[in-house]
Coordinates of C-alpha atoms in Angstrom, one line a residue:
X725 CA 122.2 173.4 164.1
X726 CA 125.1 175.8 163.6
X727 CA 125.9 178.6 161.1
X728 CA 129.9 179.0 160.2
X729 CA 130.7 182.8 160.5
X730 CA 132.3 184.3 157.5
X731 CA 135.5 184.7 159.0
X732 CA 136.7 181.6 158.9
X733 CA 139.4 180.3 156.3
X734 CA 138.9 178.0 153.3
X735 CA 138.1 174.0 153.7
X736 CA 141.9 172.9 154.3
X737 CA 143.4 169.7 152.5
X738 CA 144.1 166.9 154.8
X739 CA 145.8 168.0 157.8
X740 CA 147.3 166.4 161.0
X741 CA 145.0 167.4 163.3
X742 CA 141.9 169.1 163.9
X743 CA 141.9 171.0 167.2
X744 CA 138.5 171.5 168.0
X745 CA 137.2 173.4 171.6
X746 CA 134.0 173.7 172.1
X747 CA 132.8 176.6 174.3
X748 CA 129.5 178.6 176.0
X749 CA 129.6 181.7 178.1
X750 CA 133.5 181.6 178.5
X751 CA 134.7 184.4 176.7
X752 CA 137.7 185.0 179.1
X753 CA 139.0 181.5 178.8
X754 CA 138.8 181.7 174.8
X755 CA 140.4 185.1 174.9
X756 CA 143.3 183.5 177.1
X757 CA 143.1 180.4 174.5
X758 CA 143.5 182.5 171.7
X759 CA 146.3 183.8 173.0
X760 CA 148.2 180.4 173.1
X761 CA 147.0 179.9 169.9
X762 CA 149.3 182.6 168.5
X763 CA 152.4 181.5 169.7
X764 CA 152.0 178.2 167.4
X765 CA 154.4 178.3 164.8
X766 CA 154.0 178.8 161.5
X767 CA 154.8 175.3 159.6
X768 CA 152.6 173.8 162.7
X769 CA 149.9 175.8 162.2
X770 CA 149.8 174.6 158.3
X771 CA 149.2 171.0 159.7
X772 CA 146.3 172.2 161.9
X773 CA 142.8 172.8 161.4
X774 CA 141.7 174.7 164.3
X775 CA 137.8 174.8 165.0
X776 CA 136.0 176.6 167.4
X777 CA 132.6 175.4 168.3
X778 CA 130.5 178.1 170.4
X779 CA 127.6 176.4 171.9
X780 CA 125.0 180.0 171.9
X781 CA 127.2 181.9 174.1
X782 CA 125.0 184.9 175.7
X783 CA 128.7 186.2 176.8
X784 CA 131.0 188.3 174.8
X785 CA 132.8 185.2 173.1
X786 CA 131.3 186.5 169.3
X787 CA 133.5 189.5 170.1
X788 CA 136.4 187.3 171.1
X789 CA 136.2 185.4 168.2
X790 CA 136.0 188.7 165.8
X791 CA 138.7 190.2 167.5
X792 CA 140.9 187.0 166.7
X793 CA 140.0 186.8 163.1
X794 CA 142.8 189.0 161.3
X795 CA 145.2 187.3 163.6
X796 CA 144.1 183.4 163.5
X797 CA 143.3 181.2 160.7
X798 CA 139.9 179.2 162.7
X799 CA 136.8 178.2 161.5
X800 CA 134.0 179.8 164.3
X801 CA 130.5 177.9 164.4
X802 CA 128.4 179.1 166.6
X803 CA 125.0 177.2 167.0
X804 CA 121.5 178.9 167.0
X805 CA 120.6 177.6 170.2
X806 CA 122.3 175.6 173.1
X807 CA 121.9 172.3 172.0
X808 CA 123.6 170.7 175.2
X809 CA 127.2 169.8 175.6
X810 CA 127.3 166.5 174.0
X811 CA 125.6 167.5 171.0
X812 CA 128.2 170.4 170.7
X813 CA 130.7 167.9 171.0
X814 CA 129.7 165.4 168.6
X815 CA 129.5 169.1 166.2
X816 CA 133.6 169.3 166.8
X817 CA 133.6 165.2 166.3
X818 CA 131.9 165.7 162.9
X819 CA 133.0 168.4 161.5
X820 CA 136.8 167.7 161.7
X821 CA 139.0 166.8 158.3
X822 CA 142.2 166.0 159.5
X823 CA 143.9 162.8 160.5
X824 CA 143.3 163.2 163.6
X825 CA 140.7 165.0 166.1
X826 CA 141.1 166.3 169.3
X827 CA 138.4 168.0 171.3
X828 CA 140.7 170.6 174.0
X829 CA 138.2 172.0 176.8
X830 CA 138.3 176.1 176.6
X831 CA 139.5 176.3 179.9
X832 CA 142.5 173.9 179.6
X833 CA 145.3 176.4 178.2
X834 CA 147.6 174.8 175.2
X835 CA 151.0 174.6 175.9
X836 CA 152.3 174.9 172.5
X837 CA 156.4 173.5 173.7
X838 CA 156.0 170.0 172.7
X839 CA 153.0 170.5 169.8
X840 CA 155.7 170.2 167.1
X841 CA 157.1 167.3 168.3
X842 CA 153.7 165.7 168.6
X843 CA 152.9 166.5 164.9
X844 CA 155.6 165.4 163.5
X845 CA 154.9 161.6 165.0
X846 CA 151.3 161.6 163.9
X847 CA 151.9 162.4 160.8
X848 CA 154.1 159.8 160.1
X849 CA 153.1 156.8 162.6
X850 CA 148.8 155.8 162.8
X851 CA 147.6 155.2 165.9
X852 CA 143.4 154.6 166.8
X853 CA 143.7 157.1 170.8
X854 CA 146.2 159.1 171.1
X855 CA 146.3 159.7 175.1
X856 CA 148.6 163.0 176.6
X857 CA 149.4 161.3 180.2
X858 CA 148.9 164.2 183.1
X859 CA 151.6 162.0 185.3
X860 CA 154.1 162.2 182.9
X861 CA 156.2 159.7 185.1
X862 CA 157.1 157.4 182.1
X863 CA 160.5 157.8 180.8
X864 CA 159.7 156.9 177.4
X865 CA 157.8 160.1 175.3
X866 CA 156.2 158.1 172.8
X867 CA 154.8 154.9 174.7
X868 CA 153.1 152.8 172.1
X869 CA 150.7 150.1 173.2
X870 CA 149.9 147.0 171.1
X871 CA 147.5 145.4 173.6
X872 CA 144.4 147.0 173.8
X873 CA 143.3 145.9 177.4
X874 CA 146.9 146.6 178.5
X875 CA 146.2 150.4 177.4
X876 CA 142.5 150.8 178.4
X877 CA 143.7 150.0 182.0
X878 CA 146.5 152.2 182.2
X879 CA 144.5 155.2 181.2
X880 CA 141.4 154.3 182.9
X881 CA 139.3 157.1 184.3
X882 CA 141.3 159.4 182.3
X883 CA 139.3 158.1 179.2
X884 CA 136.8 160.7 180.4
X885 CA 138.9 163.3 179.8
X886 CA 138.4 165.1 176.9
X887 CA 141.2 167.1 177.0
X888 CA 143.5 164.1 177.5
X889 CA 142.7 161.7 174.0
X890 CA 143.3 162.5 170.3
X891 CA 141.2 160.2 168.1
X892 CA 141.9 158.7 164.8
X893 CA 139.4 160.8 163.0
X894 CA 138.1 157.9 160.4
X895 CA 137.5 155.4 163.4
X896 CA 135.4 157.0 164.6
X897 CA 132.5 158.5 161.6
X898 CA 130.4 155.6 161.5
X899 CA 129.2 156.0 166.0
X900 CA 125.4 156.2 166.6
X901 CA 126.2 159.5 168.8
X902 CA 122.4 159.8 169.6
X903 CA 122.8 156.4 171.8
X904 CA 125.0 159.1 174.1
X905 CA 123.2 162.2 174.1
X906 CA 122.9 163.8 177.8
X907 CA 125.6 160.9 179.0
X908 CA 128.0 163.5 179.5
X909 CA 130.4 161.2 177.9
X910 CA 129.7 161.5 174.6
X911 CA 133.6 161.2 174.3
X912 CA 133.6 158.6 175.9
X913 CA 132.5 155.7 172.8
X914 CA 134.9 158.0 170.2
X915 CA 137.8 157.3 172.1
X916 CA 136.9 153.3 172.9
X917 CA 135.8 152.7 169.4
X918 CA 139.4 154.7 168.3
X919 CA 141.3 152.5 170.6
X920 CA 139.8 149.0 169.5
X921 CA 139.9 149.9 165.6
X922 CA 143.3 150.1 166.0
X923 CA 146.5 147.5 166.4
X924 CA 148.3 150.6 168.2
X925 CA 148.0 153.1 169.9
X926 CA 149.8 155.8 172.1
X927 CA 150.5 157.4 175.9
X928 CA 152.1 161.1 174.9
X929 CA 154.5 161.7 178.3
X930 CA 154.7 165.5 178.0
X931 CA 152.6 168.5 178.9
X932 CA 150.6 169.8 176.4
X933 CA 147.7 171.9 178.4
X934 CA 147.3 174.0 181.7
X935 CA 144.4 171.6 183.4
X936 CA 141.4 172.6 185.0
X937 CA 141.7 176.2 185.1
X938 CA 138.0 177.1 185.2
X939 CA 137.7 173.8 187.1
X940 CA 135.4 174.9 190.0
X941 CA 132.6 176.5 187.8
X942 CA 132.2 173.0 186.4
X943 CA 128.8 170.8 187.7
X944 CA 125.2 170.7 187.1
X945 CA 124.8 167.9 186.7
X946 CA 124.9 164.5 189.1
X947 CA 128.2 163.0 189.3
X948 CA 127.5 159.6 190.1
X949 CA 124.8 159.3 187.6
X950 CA 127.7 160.1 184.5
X951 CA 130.8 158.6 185.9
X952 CA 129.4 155.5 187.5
X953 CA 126.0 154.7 185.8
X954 CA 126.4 156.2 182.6
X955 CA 130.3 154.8 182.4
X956 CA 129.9 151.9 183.6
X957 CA 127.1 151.1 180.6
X958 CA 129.4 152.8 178.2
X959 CA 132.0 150.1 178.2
X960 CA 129.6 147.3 179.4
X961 CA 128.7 148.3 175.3
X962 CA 131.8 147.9 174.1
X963 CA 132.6 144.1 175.7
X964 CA 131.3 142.5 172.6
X965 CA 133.7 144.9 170.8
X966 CA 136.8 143.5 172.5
X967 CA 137.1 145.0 176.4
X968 CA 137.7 141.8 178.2
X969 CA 135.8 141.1 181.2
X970 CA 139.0 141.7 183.5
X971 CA 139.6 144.9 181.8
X972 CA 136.1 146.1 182.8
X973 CA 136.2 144.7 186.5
X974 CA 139.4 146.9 187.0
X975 CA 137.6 149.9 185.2
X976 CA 135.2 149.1 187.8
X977 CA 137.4 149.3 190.6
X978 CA 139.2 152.2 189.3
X979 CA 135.5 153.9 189.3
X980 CA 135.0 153.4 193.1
X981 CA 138.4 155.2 193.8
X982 CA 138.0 157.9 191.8
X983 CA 134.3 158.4 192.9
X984 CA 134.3 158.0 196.6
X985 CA 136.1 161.0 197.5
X986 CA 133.5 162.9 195.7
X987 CA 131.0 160.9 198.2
X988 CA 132.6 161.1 201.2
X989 CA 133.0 164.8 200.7
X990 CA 129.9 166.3 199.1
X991 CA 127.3 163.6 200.8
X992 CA 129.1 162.3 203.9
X993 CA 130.5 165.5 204.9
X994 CA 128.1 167.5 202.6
X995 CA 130.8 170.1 201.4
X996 CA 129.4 173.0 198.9
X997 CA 129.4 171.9 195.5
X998 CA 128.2 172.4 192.3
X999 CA 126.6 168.5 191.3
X1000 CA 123.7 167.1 191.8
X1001 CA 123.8 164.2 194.1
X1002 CA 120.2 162.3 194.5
X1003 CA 120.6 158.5 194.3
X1004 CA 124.1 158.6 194.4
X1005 CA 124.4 155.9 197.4
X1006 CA 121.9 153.4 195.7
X1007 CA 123.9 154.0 192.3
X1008 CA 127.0 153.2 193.8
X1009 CA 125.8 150.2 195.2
X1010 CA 124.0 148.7 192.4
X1011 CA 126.8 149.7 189.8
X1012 CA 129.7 148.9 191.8
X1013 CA 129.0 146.4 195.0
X1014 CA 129.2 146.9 198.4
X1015 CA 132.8 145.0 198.7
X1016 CA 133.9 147.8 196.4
X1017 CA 132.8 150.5 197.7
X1018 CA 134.3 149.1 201.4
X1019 CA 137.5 148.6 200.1
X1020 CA 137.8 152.5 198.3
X1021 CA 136.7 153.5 201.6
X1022 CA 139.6 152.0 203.1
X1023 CA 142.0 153.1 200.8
X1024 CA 140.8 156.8 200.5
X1025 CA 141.0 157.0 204.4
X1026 CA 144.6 155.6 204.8
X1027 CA 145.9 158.5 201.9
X1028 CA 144.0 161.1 203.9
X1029 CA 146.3 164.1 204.6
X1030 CA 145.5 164.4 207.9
X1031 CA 145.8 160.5 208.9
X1032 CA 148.6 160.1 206.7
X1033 CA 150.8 163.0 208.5
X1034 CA 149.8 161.4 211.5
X1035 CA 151.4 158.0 210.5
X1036 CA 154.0 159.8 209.3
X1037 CA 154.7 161.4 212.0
X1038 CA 153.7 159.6 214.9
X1039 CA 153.2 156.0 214.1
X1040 CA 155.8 155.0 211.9
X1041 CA 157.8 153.2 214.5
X1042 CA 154.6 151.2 215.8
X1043 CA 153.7 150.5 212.0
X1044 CA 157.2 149.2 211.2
X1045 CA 157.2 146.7 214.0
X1046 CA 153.6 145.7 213.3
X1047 CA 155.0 145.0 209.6
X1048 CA 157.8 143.3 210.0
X1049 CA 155.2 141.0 212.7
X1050 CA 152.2 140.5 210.0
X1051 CA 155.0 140.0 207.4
X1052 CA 156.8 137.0 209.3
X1053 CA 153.1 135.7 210.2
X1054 CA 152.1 135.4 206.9
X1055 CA 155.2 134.3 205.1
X1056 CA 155.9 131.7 207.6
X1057 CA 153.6 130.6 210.2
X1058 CA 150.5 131.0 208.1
X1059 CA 151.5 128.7 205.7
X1060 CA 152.6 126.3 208.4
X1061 CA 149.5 126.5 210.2
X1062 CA 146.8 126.8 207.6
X1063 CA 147.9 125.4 204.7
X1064 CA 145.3 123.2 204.0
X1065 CA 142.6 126.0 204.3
X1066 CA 144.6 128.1 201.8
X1067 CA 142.9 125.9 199.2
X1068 CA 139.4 127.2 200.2
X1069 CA 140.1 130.3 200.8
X1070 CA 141.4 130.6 197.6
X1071 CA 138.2 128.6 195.5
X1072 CA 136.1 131.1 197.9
X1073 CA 137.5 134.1 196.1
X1074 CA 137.7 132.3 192.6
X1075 CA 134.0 131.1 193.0
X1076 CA 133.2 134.9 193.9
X1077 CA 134.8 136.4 191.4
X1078 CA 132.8 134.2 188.5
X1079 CA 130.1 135.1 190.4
X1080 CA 130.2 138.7 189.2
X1081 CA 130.9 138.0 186.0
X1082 CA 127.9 136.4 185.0
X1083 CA 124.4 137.1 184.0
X1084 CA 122.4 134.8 186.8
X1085 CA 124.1 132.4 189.0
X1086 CA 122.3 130.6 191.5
X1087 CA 123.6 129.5 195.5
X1088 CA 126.7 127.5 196.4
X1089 CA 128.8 128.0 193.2
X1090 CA 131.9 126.5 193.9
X1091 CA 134.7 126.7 190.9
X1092 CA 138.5 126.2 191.3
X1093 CA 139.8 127.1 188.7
X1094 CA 139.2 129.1 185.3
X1095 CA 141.4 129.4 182.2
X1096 CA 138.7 131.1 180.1
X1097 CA 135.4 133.7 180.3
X1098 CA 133.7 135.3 177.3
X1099 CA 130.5 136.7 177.4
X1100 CA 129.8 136.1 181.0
X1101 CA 126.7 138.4 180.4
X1102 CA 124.9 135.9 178.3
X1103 CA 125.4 132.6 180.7
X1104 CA 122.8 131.4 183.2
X1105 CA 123.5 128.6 186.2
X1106 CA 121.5 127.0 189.0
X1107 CA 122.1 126.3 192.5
X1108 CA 124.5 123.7 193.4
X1109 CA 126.9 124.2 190.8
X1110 CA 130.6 123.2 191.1
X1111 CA 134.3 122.7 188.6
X1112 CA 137.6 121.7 189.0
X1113 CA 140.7 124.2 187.7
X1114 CA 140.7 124.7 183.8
X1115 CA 136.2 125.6 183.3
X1116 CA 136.6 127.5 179.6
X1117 CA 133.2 128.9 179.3
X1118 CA 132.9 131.2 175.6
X1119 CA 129.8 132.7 174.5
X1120 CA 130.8 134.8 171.1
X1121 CA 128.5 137.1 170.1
X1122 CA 127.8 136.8 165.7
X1123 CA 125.7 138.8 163.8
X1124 CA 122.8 136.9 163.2
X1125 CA 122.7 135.6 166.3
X1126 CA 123.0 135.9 170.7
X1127 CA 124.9 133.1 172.7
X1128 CA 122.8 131.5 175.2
X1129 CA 124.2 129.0 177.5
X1130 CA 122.0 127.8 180.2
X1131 CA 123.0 125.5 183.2
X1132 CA 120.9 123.8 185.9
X1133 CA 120.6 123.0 189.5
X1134 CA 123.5 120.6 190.6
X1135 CA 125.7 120.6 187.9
X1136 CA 129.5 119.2 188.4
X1137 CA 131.9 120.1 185.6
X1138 CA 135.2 117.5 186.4
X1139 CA 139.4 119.3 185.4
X1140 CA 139.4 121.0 182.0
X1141 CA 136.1 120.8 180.4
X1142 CA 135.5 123.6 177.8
X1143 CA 132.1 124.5 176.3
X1144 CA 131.7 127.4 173.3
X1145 CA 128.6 129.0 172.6
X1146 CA 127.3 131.0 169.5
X1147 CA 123.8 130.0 169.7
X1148 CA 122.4 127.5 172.1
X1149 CA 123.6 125.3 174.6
X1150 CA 121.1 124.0 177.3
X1151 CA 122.3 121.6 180.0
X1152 CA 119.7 120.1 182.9
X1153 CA 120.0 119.3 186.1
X1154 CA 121.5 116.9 188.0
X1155 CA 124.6 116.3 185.3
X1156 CA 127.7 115.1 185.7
X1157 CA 130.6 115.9 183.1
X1158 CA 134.2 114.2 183.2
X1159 CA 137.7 115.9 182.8
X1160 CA 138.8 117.3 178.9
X1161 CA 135.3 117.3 178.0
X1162 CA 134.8 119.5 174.6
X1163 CA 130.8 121.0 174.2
X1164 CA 130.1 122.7 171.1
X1165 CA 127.3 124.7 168.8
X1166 CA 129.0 126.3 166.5
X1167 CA 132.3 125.9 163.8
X1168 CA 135.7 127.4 162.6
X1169 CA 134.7 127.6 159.0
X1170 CA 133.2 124.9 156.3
X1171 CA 134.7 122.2 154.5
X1172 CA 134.3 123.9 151.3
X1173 CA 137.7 124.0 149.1
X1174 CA 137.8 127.8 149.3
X1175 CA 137.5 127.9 153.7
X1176 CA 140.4 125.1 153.6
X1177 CA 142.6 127.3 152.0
X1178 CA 142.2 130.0 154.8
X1179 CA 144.2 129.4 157.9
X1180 CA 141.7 127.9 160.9
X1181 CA 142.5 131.0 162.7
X1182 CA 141.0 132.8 160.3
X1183 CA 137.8 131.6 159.1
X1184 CA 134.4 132.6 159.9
X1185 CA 132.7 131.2 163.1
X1186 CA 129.5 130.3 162.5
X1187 CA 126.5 128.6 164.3
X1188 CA 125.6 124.6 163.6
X1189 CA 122.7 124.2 165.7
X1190 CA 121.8 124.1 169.2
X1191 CA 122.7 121.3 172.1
X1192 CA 120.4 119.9 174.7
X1193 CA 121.3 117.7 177.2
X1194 CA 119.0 116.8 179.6
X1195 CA 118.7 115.4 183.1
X1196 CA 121.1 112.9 185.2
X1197 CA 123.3 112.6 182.0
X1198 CA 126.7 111.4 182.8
X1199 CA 129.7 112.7 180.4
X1200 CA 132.7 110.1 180.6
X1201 CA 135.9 112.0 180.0
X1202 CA 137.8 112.8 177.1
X1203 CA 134.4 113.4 175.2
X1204 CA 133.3 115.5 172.2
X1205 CA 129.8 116.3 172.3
X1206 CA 129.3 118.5 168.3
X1207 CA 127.0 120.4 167.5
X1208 CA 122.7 119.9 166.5
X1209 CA 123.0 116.9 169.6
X1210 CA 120.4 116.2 171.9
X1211 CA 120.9 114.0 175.0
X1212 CA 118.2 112.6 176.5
X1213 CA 117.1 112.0 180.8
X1214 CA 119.2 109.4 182.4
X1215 CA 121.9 108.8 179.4
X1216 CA 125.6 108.1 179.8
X1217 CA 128.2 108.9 177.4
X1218 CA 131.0 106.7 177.7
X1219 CA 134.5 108.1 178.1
X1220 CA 136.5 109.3 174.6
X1221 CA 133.2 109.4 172.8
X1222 CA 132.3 111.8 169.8
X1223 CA 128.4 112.4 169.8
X1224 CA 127.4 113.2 166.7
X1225 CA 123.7 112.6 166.9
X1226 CA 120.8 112.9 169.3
X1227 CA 121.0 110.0 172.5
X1228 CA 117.8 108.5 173.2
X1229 CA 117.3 108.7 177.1
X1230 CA 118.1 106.1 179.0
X1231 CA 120.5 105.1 176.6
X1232 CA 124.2 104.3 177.1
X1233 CA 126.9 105.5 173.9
X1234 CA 130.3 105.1 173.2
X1235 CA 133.1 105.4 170.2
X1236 CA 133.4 107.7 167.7
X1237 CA 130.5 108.0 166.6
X1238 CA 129.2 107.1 169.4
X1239 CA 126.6 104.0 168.9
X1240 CA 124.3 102.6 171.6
X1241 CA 125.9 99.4 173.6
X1242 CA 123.3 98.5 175.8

C-alpha cells in the first residue's frame, strides 16, 4: 500500500504521541507545517513520533518532504497509488507506536505554545479521547470527564474533527476499519471506541492548531450523505457499545444544527460550493425528522446576522415588552387556566418521544411516564398501547444472542411495571398488567458456589428461556412472571404471584409458586 522513504529515522521506543498528518497535493501546506514542526523543542520532540502519510501526491510534497529531512526526524510514507482518504487515514491509525495517536489535517497549522504542557499530562495520566476544545471558554485546562455520555454530548459534532481528538492508541487496534471505508469518517469509530474503552477521558482548553486554513478547497463529496447518513449510522453502531439512547437523540439534534446552514445556503439559496448535494432533502428527512429539521430552521433564522442586527437594533424594546408579557402568561395565568391540560400535553410529548426511540410502534401510544429504555431498536408494539409513569423496558444485547420483545394491539401496562429482555419476550393482545409488575427471560448469574461469591452487580447475565404470554391475560399486581413461562388465552394471574411454570389458558393462579385456584 505504501513504501517508507529512506529518510526517515529508526522505529522509536514507546513515545507519547504519534503525530501523524496525512496529506495529497498540498505541498504548500506541508512546507508551512514543517515549519511549525521546527520550532518544537528538543526534549518534546524525543516524546514524539512524527509521521507523515502522503496519499500519491502528483504535487511537489516528495520535494517538501526531502528538503525537511536533514532538519526533521519524520518517518514519510508515501503510498503507490491514492487509495482514498479513509484508507490513508486508517495508514496513520496503524502505523502509530506511541501512547497515544493523533491524526492533525496538513492544513491545520500546529501551534507548538502549549504542546509541552500537553505531553507532560499524557504521559503521566491515561485517558481513552483526548479532545483539544476550539471554544476554549472552560476555565479549567485539563477537564477530565468520568461519564462517557456526559462527554460525547459536549463534544458532539466536533467528534468529526480529526484535528480536534487524540486517541489512546491500544483502544483502538482491534476496529474492522473496512466497515468505514468511503464514510469519510473513518475517524469517526477510533475516537467512539477510544472514548467508551475508557473510565476517563479529557477536553484540552487551549489552542493547539491554526484551523481551517485550506478550508475552502475542501468538498467533493456530498455533505449530507457523510455527516447525516453516514454519522448518524456510525453511532447508531456504537449503542450496544454504551451511547445511551438520549445521548444519540441529542447527537441527532446537534446534527440538524450543524447541517442546515449548509442546506439553507448551498440548496435553498444555491451558493457556489464545492459538495455534492443530490438527495440531501430526502436524507435529512428520513435521518433526522421533519420536527427536527423545523425547529433548526427556526433557530438558524433567529441567529441570522442580518435578522439578528435588526432585533438588535430595532426591536429590542418591542421584544422586551413581549417578554416580560409571554413570561407573566406562562408563569402565572397558564398554570391557572390550563392546568389540568398540562397533564396531556405533557404524556403527548412523553408518548412522542418513545415513539422515536423504538423499532415499530403502532397508533395511539399513550405512555406517562418512563424511568428506563435500552435497546429501543429491538422492541416492537401494536396499536392501542398505553402505561402509567415508571414503564422500564431493557433489551440487553449478549453474545450469543438478540433481545426481542414483542407487544400487541391493546396492551395496558398499570404504575411501575418493568420487563428485561435478553432473548424473548412475546406478549398478545388484549393484556392487561397491574402496577410493580417484574417480567423476565434472562438472570444475574447462577447459583453455583463460585457466581455467589461474585457481587450480583457483577456477574454474567445470561438468557433462561423465552416468555409467552398470550391473549386477554390479566397480571394482578405486585407479580413476578420468571423466565421459560408460558401464559395461556384468557388466564389471570392473581396479584403478588411468582409464575414459575407455564399457565394453562383459561386458568386462574396465585401464590408463590403460583398454583391453579379455580
Amino acid at each position: 500500500m505504501a513504501q517508507q522513504l529512506s529518510f526517515s529515522y529508526d522505529t522509536p521506543q514507546k513515545k507519547v504521541l504519534s503525530l501523524c498528518i496525512p496529506t495529497y497535493n498540498r505541498a504548500k501546506c506541508l512546507k508551512e507545517q514543517f515549519k511549525r514542526l521546527l520550532t518544537i523543542r528538543e526534549e518534546d520532540m524525543n516524546r514524539l513520533e512524527i509521521i507523515i502519510s502522503d496519499n500519491h501526491s502528483t504535487d511537489e510534497t516528495l520535494q517538501v518532504a526531502r528538503d525537511f529531512q536533514e532538519k526533521l526526524d519524520f518517518i514519510y510514507l508515501r503510498n503507490e497509488e491514492n487509495v482514498g482518504a479513509d484508507r490513508n487515514f486508517m495508514q496513520c491509525f496503524q502505523k502509530a507506536t506511541a501512547k497515544y495517536v493523533w491524526l492533525l489535517g496538513d492544513d491545520d497549522y500546529l501551534q507548538t505554545a502549549h504542546l509541552h504542557e500537553l505531553l507532560n499530562h499524557l504521559e503521566t495520566e491515561n485517558y481513552g479521547l483526548v479532545h483539544l476544545s476550539l471554544k476554549h471558554k472552560d476555565k479549567l485546562v485539563f477537564h477530565p470527564y468520568e461519564d462517557q455520555d456526559e462527554f460525547l454530548n459536549k463534544i458532539n459534532v466536533i467528534i468529526t474533527y480529526m484535528s480536534s481528538n487524540i486517541d489512546r492508541t491500544e483502544y483502538i487496534r482491534n476496529i474492522n476499519w473496512e466497515n468505514y471505508f468511503d464514510t469519510h469518517l473513518i475517524q469517526v469509530p477510533a475516537h467512539l471506541q477510544a472514548t467508551l474503552k475508557s473510565d476517563k477521558n479529557l477536553i484540552v482548553n487551549l489552542p493547539f492548531f491554526d484551523s481551517g486554513v485550506e478550508l475552502q478547497n475542501n468538498g467533493g463529496y456530498n455533505i449530507f450523505e457523510v455527516f447525516v447518513k453516514n454519522l448518524v449510522r456510525i453511532f447508531e453502531e456504537f449503542e450496544d457499545h454504551g451511547i445511551s439512547m438520549n445521548s444519540l437523540l441529542l447527537l441527532k439534534n446537534r446534527i440538524s444544527d450543524f447541517i442546515f446552514p449548509y442546506f439553507f445556503n448551498y440548496v435553498v439559496l444555491k451558493k457556489p460550493n464545492n459538495f455534492r448535494l443530490d438527495g440531501a432533502w430526502d436524507i435529512m428527512k428520513e435521518e433526522l425528522g421533519i420536527f427536527r429539521i423545523v425547529w433548526s430552521a427556526i433557530r438558524f433564522i433567529f441567529s441570522y446576522k442580518m435578522i439578528s442586527h435588526w432585533i438588535k437594533k430595532i426591536c429590542r424594546p418591542v421584544i422586551k415588552v413581549l417578554t416580560y408579557i409571554i413570561t407573566n402568561f406562562f408563569v402565572f395565568i397558564w398554570p391557572a387556566i390550563l392546568a389540568h391540560q398540562w397533564k396531556k400535553f405533557r404524556t403527548r410529548v412523553i408518548s412522542n418521544r418513545f415513539r422515536y426511540q423504538l423499532g415499530k410502534v403502532g397508533r395511539k401510544c399513550y405512555v406517562e411516564g418512563i424511568d428506563f429504555l435500552a435497546g429501543g431498536k429491538y422492541i416492537t408494539i401494536g396499536d392501542g398501547f398505553s402505561s402509567l409513569k415508571g414503564l422500564r423496558l431493557e433489551c440487553i444485547k449478549l453474545p450469543d444472542s438478540t433481545p426481542e420483545l414483542i407487544i400487541g394491539n391493546n396492551v395496558t401496562l398499570n404504575a411501575r411495571v418493568h420487563i428485561g429482555v435478553t432473548g424473548k419476550i412475546h406478549i398478545g393482545n388484549h393484556v392487561l398488567v397491574g402496577s410493580n409488575v417484574l417480567i423476565t427471560d434472562h438472570s444475574h448469574g447462577k447459583t453455583t458456589r463460585e457466581d455467589l461469591a461474585i457481587p450480583p452487580r457483577s456477574r454474567q447475565v445470561f438468557f433462561k428461556g423465552p416468555v409467552i404470554i398470550e391473549d386477554n391475560v390479566w397480571i394482578g399486581e405486585n407479580t413476578c412472571i420468571l423466565p421459560g413461562v408460558k401464559i395461556g388465552k384468557g388466564a389471570v394471574i392473581g396479584a403478588g404471584a411468582v409464575v414459575t411454570h407455564d399457565v394453562s389458558p383459561m386458568t386462574v393462579v396465585a401464590g408463590n409458586p403460583a398454583k391453579p385456584i379455580n
